[in-house]
Amino acid sequence: MTAKGFYRQLLGDINVKDQELRDARTRRDELRTKLEAGVGAHTRGVKTLAAGALAAGTQISPLNDVDVVV
């Protein structure tokens, strides 16, 4: 196997499928909404932002977490 072929196979093995990415982003955004509402019930000016590999586009499979900063 060539180096190029090896790299292509490696990327195929660790890449997260498009539907899995969409689902993870949806769940992350739902979590952000709930966190803002929950924490916002006790204090003003609560904001959240996406962080981590999913937000940066550097995630690999298996994708089993999302990161949110409050």
Coordinates of N, CA, C and O in Angstrom, one line a residue:
M1 N 0.8 -1.2 0.0 CA 0.0 0.0 0.0 C 0.9 1.2 0.0 O 1.9 1.3 0.7
T2 N 0.5 2.2 -0.8 CA 1.3 3.5 -0.8 C 0.9 4.3 0.4 O -0.1 4.1 1.1
A3 N 1.8 5.3 0.6 CA 1.5 6.2 1.8 C 0.2 7.0 1.5 O -0.6 7.1 2.5
K4 N -0.1 7.3 0.3 CA -1.3 8.0 0.0 C -2.5 7.1 0.2 O -3.5 7.6 0.8
G5 N -2.4 5.9 -0.2 CA -3.5 4.9 0.1 C -3.7 4.7 1.5 O -4.8 4.6 2.0
F6 N -2.6 4.5 2.3 CA -2.7 4.3 3.7 C -3.4 5.5 4.4 O -4.3 5.3 5.2
Y7 N -3.0 6.7 4.0 CA -3.6 7.9 4.6 C -5.1 8.0 4.2 O -5.9 8.3 5.1
R8 N -5.5 7.7 3.0 CA -6.9 7.7 2.6 C -7.7 6.7 3.4 O -8.8 7.0 3.9
Q9 N -7.1 5.5 3.6 CA -7.8 4.5 4.4 C -8.0 5.0 5.9 O -9.0 4.8 6.5
L10 N -6.9 5.5 6.4 CA -6.9 6.0 7.8 C -8.0 7.0 8.0 O -8.8 7.0 8.9
L11 N -8.1 8.0 7.1 CA -9.1 9.0 7.2 C -10.5 8.4 7.1 O -11.4 8.8 7.8
G12 N -10.7 7.5 6.2 CA -12.0 6.8 6.1 C -12.3 6.1 7.4 O -13.5 6.0 7.7
D13 N -11.4 5.5 8.1 CA -11.6 4.8 9.3 C -12.0 5.7 10.5 O -12.7 5.3 11.4
I14 N -11.4 6.9 10.5 CA -11.6 7.8 11.7 C -12.6 8.9 11.4 O -13.1 9.6 12.4
N15 N -13.0 9.1 10.2 CA -14.0 10.2 9.9 C -15.4 9.8 10.5 O -15.8 8.7 10.4
V16 N -16.0 10.8 11.0 CA -17.4 10.7 11.5 C -18.3 10.9 10.3 O -18.2 11.8 9.5
K17 N -19.3 10.0 10.2 CA -20.3 10.1 9.1 C -21.1 11.4 9.2 O -21.4 11.9 10.3
D18 N -21.5 11.9 8.0 CA -22.3 13.2 8.0 C -23.5 13.2 8.9 O -23.8 14.2 9.6
Q19 N -24.3 12.1 8.8 CA -25.5 12.1 9.6 C -25.2 12.1 11.1 O -25.9 12.8 11.9
E20 N -24.1 11.4 11.5 CA -23.7 11.4 12.9 C -23.3 12.8 13.3 O -23.6 13.3 14.5
L21 N -22.6 13.6 12.5 CA -22.2 14.9 12.8 C -23.5 15.8 12.9 O -23.6 16.6 13.9
R22 N -24.4 15.7 12.0 CA -25.6 16.5 12.1 C -26.4 16.2 13.4 O -26.8 17.1 14.1
D23 N -26.5 14.9 13.7 CA -27.2 14.6 15.0 C -26.5 15.1 16.2 O -27.1 15.6 17.1
A24 N -25.2 15.0 16.2 CA -24.4 15.5 17.4 C -24.5 17.0 17.5 O -24.7 17.6 18.6
R25 N -24.5 17.7 16.4 CA -24.7 19.2 16.4 C -26.1 19.6 16.9 O -26.2 20.5 17.7
T26 N -27.1 18.8 16.5 CA -28.5 19.1 17.0 C -28.5 18.9 18.5 O -29.1 19.7 19.2
R27 N -28.0 17.7 19.0 CA -28.0 17.5 20.4 C -27.2 18.5 21.2 O -27.7 19.0 22.3
R28 N -26.1 18.9 20.7 CA -25.3 20.0 21.3 C -26.1 21.3 21.4 O -26.1 21.9 22.4
D29 N -26.8 21.7 20.3 CA -27.5 22.9 20.3 C -28.7 22.8 21.3 O -29.1 23.8 21.9
E30 N -29.4 21.7 21.4 CA -30.4 21.5 22.3 C -29.9 21.6 23.8 O -30.6 22.2 24.6
L31 N -28.7 21.1 24.0 CA -28.1 21.2 25.3 C -27.8 22.6 25.7 O -28.1 23.1 26.8
R32 N -27.3 23.3 24.7 CA -27.0 24.8 24.9 C -28.2 25.5 25.3 O -28.2 26.3 26.2
T33 N -29.3 25.3 24.6 CA -30.6 26.0 24.9 C -31.1 25.7 26.3 O -31.5 26.6 27.0
K34 N -31.0 24.4 26.7 CA -31.4 24.0 28.0 C -30.5 24.6 29.1 O -31.0 25.0 30.2
L35 N -29.2 24.6 28.9 CA -28.3 25.2 29.8 C -28.5 26.7 30.0 O -28.5 27.2 31.1
E36 N -28.7 27.4 28.9 CA -29.0 28.8 29.0 C -30.3 29.1 29.8 O -30.3 30.0 30.6
A37 N -31.3 28.3 29.5 CA -32.6 28.5 30.2 C -32.4 28.1 31.7 O -32.9 28.9 32.6
G38 N -31.8 27.0 32.0 CA -31.6 26.6 33.4 C -30.8 27.5 34.2 O -31.2 27.9 35.3
V39 N -29.6 27.8 33.7 CA -28.7 28.7 34.5 C -29.3 30.1 34.4 O -29.2 30.9 35.4
G40 N -29.9 30.5 33.3 CA -30.4 31.8 33.1 C -31.6 32.1 34.1 O -31.9 33.3 34.4
A41 N -32.2 31.1 34.6 CA -33.3 31.2 35.6 C -32.8 31.7 36.9 O -33.5 32.3 37.7
H42 N -31.5 31.6 37.1 CA -30.9 32.0 38.4 C -30.0 33.3 38.3 O -29.6 33.8 39.3
T43 N -29.6 33.6 37.1 CA -28.7 34.8 36.9 C -28.9 35.4 35.5 O -29.4 34.7 34.6
R44 N -28.6 36.6 35.3 CA -28.8 37.3 34.0 C -27.6 37.2 33.2 O -26.5 37.0 33.7
G45 N -27.7 37.3 31.9 CA -26.6 37.4 31.0 C -25.9 36.1 30.6 O -24.7 36.2 30.3
V46 N -26.6 35.0 30.8 CA -26.0 33.7 30.5 C -25.8 33.5 29.0 O -26.8 33.7 28.3
K47 N -24.7 33.1 28.6 CA -24.4 32.8 27.2 C -23.7 31.5 27.2 O -23.0 31.1 28.1
T48 N -23.8 30.7 26.1 CA -23.1 29.5 25.9 C -22.4 29.6 24.6 O -22.7 30.4 23.7
L49 N -21.3 28.8 24.4 CA -20.7 28.6 23.1 C -20.2 27.2 23.0 O -19.9 26.5 24.0
A50 N -20.2 26.8 21.7 CA -19.8 25.4 21.4 C -18.2 25.4 21.5 O -17.6 26.4 21.1
A51 N -17.7 24.3 22.0 CA -16.2 24.2 22.1 C -15.8 22.8 21.8 O -16.7 21.9 21.4
G52 N -14.6 22.5 21.8 CA -14.1 21.2 21.6 C -13.9 20.8 20.1 O -14.0 21.6 19.2
A53 N -13.7 19.5 19.9 CA -13.4 19.0 18.6 C -14.6 19.1 17.6 O -14.4 19.4 16.4
L54 N -15.8 18.9 18.1 CA -17.0 19.1 17.2 C -17.1 20.5 16.7 O -17.3 20.7 15.5
A55 N -16.9 21.5 17.5 CA -17.0 22.9 17.1 C -15.8 23.2 16.2 O -16.0 24.0 15.3
A56 N -14.7 22.6 16.4 CA -13.5 23.0 15.6 C -13.4 22.2 14.3 O -12.6 22.4 13.5
G57 N -14.3 21.1 14.2 CA -14.2 20.3 13.0 C -13.1 19.3 13.0 O -12.7 18.8 11.9
T58 N -12.6 19.0 14.2 CA -11.5 18.0 14.3 C -11.9 16.7 14.9 O -11.0 16.0 15.4
Q59 N -13.2 16.4 15.0 CA -13.6 15.2 15.6 C -13.3 14.0 14.9 O -13.1 14.0 13.7
I60 N -13.1 12.9 15.6 CA -12.9 11.6 15.0 C -13.9 10.6 15.5 O -14.5 10.8 16.5
S61 N -14.0 9.5 14.8 CA -15.0 8.5 15.2 C -14.3 7.5 16.2 O -13.1 7.3 16.1
P62 N -15.0 7.1 17.3 CA -16.4 7.3 17.5 C -16.6 8.7 18.2 O -15.8 9.1 19.0
L63 N -17.6 9.4 17.8 CA -18.0 10.7 18.4 C -18.9 10.4 19.6 O -20.0 9.9 19.4
N64 N -18.4 10.6 20.8 CA -19.2 10.3 22.0 C -19.4 11.4 23.0 O -19.7 11.1 24.1
D65 N -19.0 12.6 22.6 CA -19.3 13.7 23.5 C -19.3 15.0 22.7 O -18.9 15.1 21.6
V66 N -19.9 16.0 23.4 CA -19.9 17.4 22.9 C -19.4 18.3 24.0 O -19.6 17.9 25.2
D67 N -18.9 19.4 23.7 CA -18.4 20.4 24.7 C -19.1 21.7 24.6 O -19.2 22.2 23.5
V68 N -19.6 22.2 25.7 CA -20.3 23.5 25.7 C -19.7 24.3 26.9 O -19.5 23.7 28.0
V69 N -19.4 25.5 26.7 CA -19.0 26.4 27.7 C -20.1 27.3 28.1 O -20.8 27.9 27.2
V70 N -20.4 27.5 29.4 CA -21.5 28.4 29.9 C -20.8 29.6 30.5 O -19.9 29.5 31.3

